[in-house]
Coordinates of C-alpha atoms in Angstrom, one line a residue:
X486 CA 0.0 0.0 0.0
X487 CA 2.8 2.4 0.9
X488 CA 4.5 1.7 -2.4
X489 CA 1.3 2.2 -4.4
X490 CA 0.5 5.5 -2.6
X491 CA 4.1 6.7 -3.1
X492 CA 3.9 6.0 -6.8
X493 CA 0.6 7.9 -7.0
X494 CA 2.2 10.9 -5.4
X495 CA 5.2 10.8 -7.7
X496 CA 2.9 10.8 -10.7
X497 CA 1.6 14.2 -9.5
X498 CA 5.2 15.5 -9.6
X499 CA 6.0 14.8 -13.2
X500 CA 7.2 18.0 -14.8
X501 CA 4.9 19.8 -17.1
X502 CA 5.5 18.7 -20.7
X503 CA 6.9 15.3 -19.8
X504 CA 5.1 12.4 -21.6
X505 CA 2.8 10.7 -19.1
X506 CA 3.9 7.2 -18.1
X507 CA 0.6 5.3 -18.7
X508 CA 1.6 1.8 -19.7
X509 CA 0.2 -1.3 -18.2
X510 CA 1.6 -1.6 -14.7
X511 CA 2.1 -4.8 -12.5
X512 CA 1.2 -5.2 -8.9
X513 CA 3.4 -3.1 -6.7
X514 CA 4.4 -6.2 -4.7
X515 CA 5.3 -8.2 -7.8
X516 CA 2.6 -10.7 -6.8
X517 CA -0.5 -11.6 -8.6
X518 CA -3.0 -8.7 -9.0
X519 CA -5.6 -10.9 -7.4
X520 CA -4.8 -11.6 -3.8
X521 CA -6.5 -12.2 -0.5
X522 CA -9.4 -9.8 0.2
X523 CA -8.7 -7.2 2.8
X524 CA -11.9 -5.1 3.0
X525 CA -15.3 -4.4 1.6
X526 CA -16.3 -5.2 -2.1
X527 CA -17.3 -2.5 -4.5
X528 CA -20.6 -0.8 -4.1
X529 CA -22.5 -1.0 -7.4
X530 CA -25.6 0.8 -6.0
X531 CA -27.9 -1.8 -7.7
X532 CA -26.6 -1.1 -11.2
X533 CA -26.6 -4.2 -13.3
X534 CA -23.1 -5.0 -14.6
X535 CA -21.4 -8.0 -16.1
X536 CA -19.8 -10.6 -13.8
X537 CA -16.4 -9.6 -15.0
X538 CA -16.9 -5.9 -14.1
X539 CA -18.1 -7.0 -10.6
X540 CA -15.1 -9.2 -10.1
X541 CA -12.6 -6.6 -11.1
X542 CA -14.2 -3.8 -9.1
X543 CA -14.5 -6.1 -6.0
X544 CA -10.9 -7.1 -6.3
X545 CA -9.7 -3.5 -6.6
X546 CA -11.9 -2.5 -3.6
X547 CA -10.9 -5.4 -1.3
X548 CA -7.2 -5.2 -2.0
X549 CA -7.1 -1.4 -2.3
X550 CA -5.2 -1.8 -5.6
X551 CA -6.7 1.6 -6.5
X552 CA -4.7 3.2 -3.6
X553 CA -7.8 4.8 -2.1
X554 CA -8.3 6.9 -5.3
X555 CA -11.1 6.8 -7.9
X556 CA -10.7 4.2 -10.7
X557 CA -12.2 3.3 -14.1
X558 CA -13.3 0.0 -15.5
X559 CA -13.8 -0.5 -19.3
X560 CA -15.9 -3.5 -20.3
X561 CA -15.0 -4.0 -24.0
X562 CA -17.5 -6.8 -24.5
X563 CA -20.3 -4.5 -23.4
X564 CA -18.8 -1.3 -24.8
X565 CA -19.3 0.5 -21.4
X566 CA -17.2 2.5 -19.0
X567 CA -17.7 2.7 -15.3
X568 CA -16.3 5.3 -12.9
X569 CA -15.8 4.5 -9.2
X570 CA -14.9 6.9 -6.4
X571 CA -12.1 6.5 -3.9
X572 CA -14.4 4.3 -1.7
X573 CA -15.1 2.0 -4.7
X574 CA -18.7 3.2 -5.1
X575 CA -20.0 3.4 -8.6
X576 CA -20.5 7.0 -9.6
X577 CA -21.5 6.9 -13.3
X578 CA -21.3 4.8 -16.4
X579 CA -21.7 5.3 -20.1
X580 CA -21.6 3.6 -23.5
X581 CA -18.2 4.1 -25.2
X582 CA -16.7 3.5 -28.7
X583 CA -13.7 1.3 -28.8
X584 CA -11.3 -0.2 -31.3
X585 CA -12.9 -1.6 -34.4
X586 CA -10.8 -4.8 -34.3
X587 CA -11.2 -7.5 -31.8
X588 CA -8.1 -8.2 -29.8
X589 CA -6.4 -7.7 -26.4
X590 CA -2.9 -6.5 -27.4
X591 CA -1.5 -3.5 -29.3
X592 CA 0.7 -4.2 -32.3
X593 CA 4.4 -3.4 -31.4
X594 CA 5.3 0.1 -32.6
X595 CA 1.6 1.1 -33.3
X596 CA 2.1 4.4 -31.4
X597 CA 4.7 5.5 -34.0
X598 CA 2.5 4.8 -37.0
X599 CA 0.6 7.5 -38.9
X600 CA -3.2 7.0 -38.6
X601 CA -3.4 6.3 -42.4
X602 CA -0.9 3.4 -42.0
X603 CA -2.8 1.6 -39.2
X604 CA -4.3 -1.6 -40.8
X605 CA -7.9 -2.6 -39.9
X606 CA -6.7 -5.6 -37.9
X607 CA -4.4 -3.4 -35.9
X608 CA -7.2 -1.2 -34.5
X609 CA -7.5 -2.9 -31.1
X610 CA -8.1 -1.5 -27.6
X611 CA -5.5 -3.3 -25.4
X612 CA -6.7 -5.0 -22.3
X613 CA -4.9 -4.7 -18.9
X614 CA -4.3 -2.6 -15.9
X615 CA -3.1 0.9 -16.8
X616 CA -1.9 3.9 -14.9
X617 CA -4.1 6.6 -16.5
X618 CA -3.0 10.2 -16.6
X619 CA -4.3 13.4 -18.0
X620 CA -2.3 14.8 -20.9
X621 CA -2.8 16.2 -24.4
X622 CA -2.6 14.9 -27.9
X623 CA -0.8 16.3 -30.9
X624 CA -3.6 18.8 -31.5
X625 CA -3.6 20.1 -27.9
X626 CA -6.8 18.4 -26.9
X627 CA -6.9 17.2 -23.3
X628 CA -7.1 13.4 -23.1
X629 CA -6.6 10.7 -20.5
X630 CA -3.7 8.5 -21.6
X631 CA -4.3 4.8 -21.2
X632 CA -1.2 3.5 -22.9
X633 CA 1.0 6.4 -24.0
X634 CA 3.5 4.4 -26.0
X635 CA 0.7 2.7 -28.0
X636 CA -1.1 6.1 -28.5
X637 CA -4.3 4.8 -26.8
X638 CA -6.3 7.3 -24.8
X639 CA -9.8 8.1 -23.5
X640 CA -11.1 11.2 -25.1
X641 CA -14.3 13.0 -26.1
X642 CA -16.0 11.5 -29.1
X643 CA -15.2 13.3 -32.3
X644 CA -18.0 13.6 -34.8
X645 CA -16.0 15.2 -37.6
X646 CA -16.9 12.5 -40.1
X647 CA -20.7 12.3 -40.5
X648 CA -20.5 9.1 -42.4
X649 CA -19.0 7.4 -39.3
X650 CA -22.2 8.2 -37.3
X651 CA -20.2 8.1 -34.0
X652 CA -22.9 10.0 -31.9
X653 CA -25.6 7.7 -33.3
X654 CA -23.5 4.6 -32.5
X655 CA -23.1 5.8 -28.9
X656 CA -26.8 6.3 -28.6
X657 CA -27.9 2.9 -30.1
X658 CA -28.8 0.0 -27.9
X659 CA -26.6 -2.4 -29.9
X660 CA -23.0 -3.2 -29.0
X661 CA -21.6 -4.2 -32.4
X662 CA -21.7 -0.7 -33.8
X663 CA -19.7 0.7 -30.9
X664 CA -16.5 -0.7 -32.6
X665 CA -15.3 2.1 -34.8
X666 CA -12.1 3.7 -33.4
X667 CA -8.5 3.1 -34.1
X668 CA -8.1 1.8 -30.5
X669 CA -8.9 4.8 -28.4
X670 CA -11.9 4.8 -26.0
X671 CA -14.3 7.5 -27.2
X672 CA -16.5 8.9 -24.4
X673 CA -19.5 11.3 -24.7
X674 CA -18.2 14.8 -24.3
X675 CA -20.5 15.7 -21.4
X676 CA -19.5 12.5 -19.5
X677 CA -15.8 13.1 -20.1
X678 CA -16.0 16.7 -18.7
X679 CA -18.3 15.7 -15.7
X680 CA -16.7 12.4 -14.6
X681 CA -13.3 11.8 -16.1
X682 CA -11.7 15.3 -16.0
X683 CA -12.3 15.8 -12.3
X684 CA -10.7 12.4 -11.5
X685 CA -7.6 12.7 -13.7
X686 CA -7.0 16.4 -13.2
X687 CA -6.2 15.6 -9.6
X688 CA -4.0 12.5 -9.9
X689 CA -3.1 9.5 -11.9
X690 CA -5.5 6.7 -11.4
X691 CA -6.0 3.0 -12.3
X692 CA -7.9 2.0 -15.5
X693 CA -8.9 -1.6 -15.9
X694 CA -9.6 -2.6 -19.5
X695 CA -11.3 -6.0 -19.7
X696 CA -10.4 -8.3 -22.5
X697 CA -12.3 -9.4 -25.7
X698 CA -10.9 -13.0 -26.0
X699 CA -8.5 -13.6 -23.1
X700 CA -9.7 -14.7 -19.6
X701 CA -9.3 -12.4 -16.6
X702 CA -6.7 -14.8 -15.3
X703 CA -4.6 -14.4 -18.5
X704 CA -4.8 -10.6 -18.3
X705 CA -4.7 -9.9 -14.6
X706 CA -3.5 -13.0 -12.9
X707 CA -5.1 -15.4 -10.4
X708 CA -8.8 -14.5 -10.0
X709 CA -10.5 -15.1 -6.6

């Protein structure tokens, strides 16, 4: 716990202009992410979620992996994002747009590729535990970096191309049409401003991206 809290404080001290370190991070102890429960499970407030979301949220709450700070869970199979407060109480959730290609890994070197050079099968949203941090992209837009080296972030949905129908995809009840991005997690603008900016403006925080194909054990370790 002391190591995790220390790392969280250090993240706040990164000089302005430094690239945020937001790659997947292992357990601070070097042990499996899933360990013996220490406290209360997450409070979902009666909101229906998938079994996998509940298991990850409960684990983060009971082991205090989130270091007593807010955290985010992204369920790719349901194309939904969940925001929890520092006491692991669900605060808000929303539909999101994710990578158009199924897959749980980023292609090596994908972050250095021009958008036009990214192949359809390479447009994946990677699964894992990430140290999310507020930053900016090449156009100066504020984003939450999920994996900086792979150029994967959470950002406001961009509806610049009407043919892509991104806003309509977010509003639809189906899940299949939520796969449209190059790998980034597109969030409704109002939700981003109301629920993500306040969290990541204050500190780095854990983001748990659940897998498409792999099991939770394969991505996160031993599951209770």
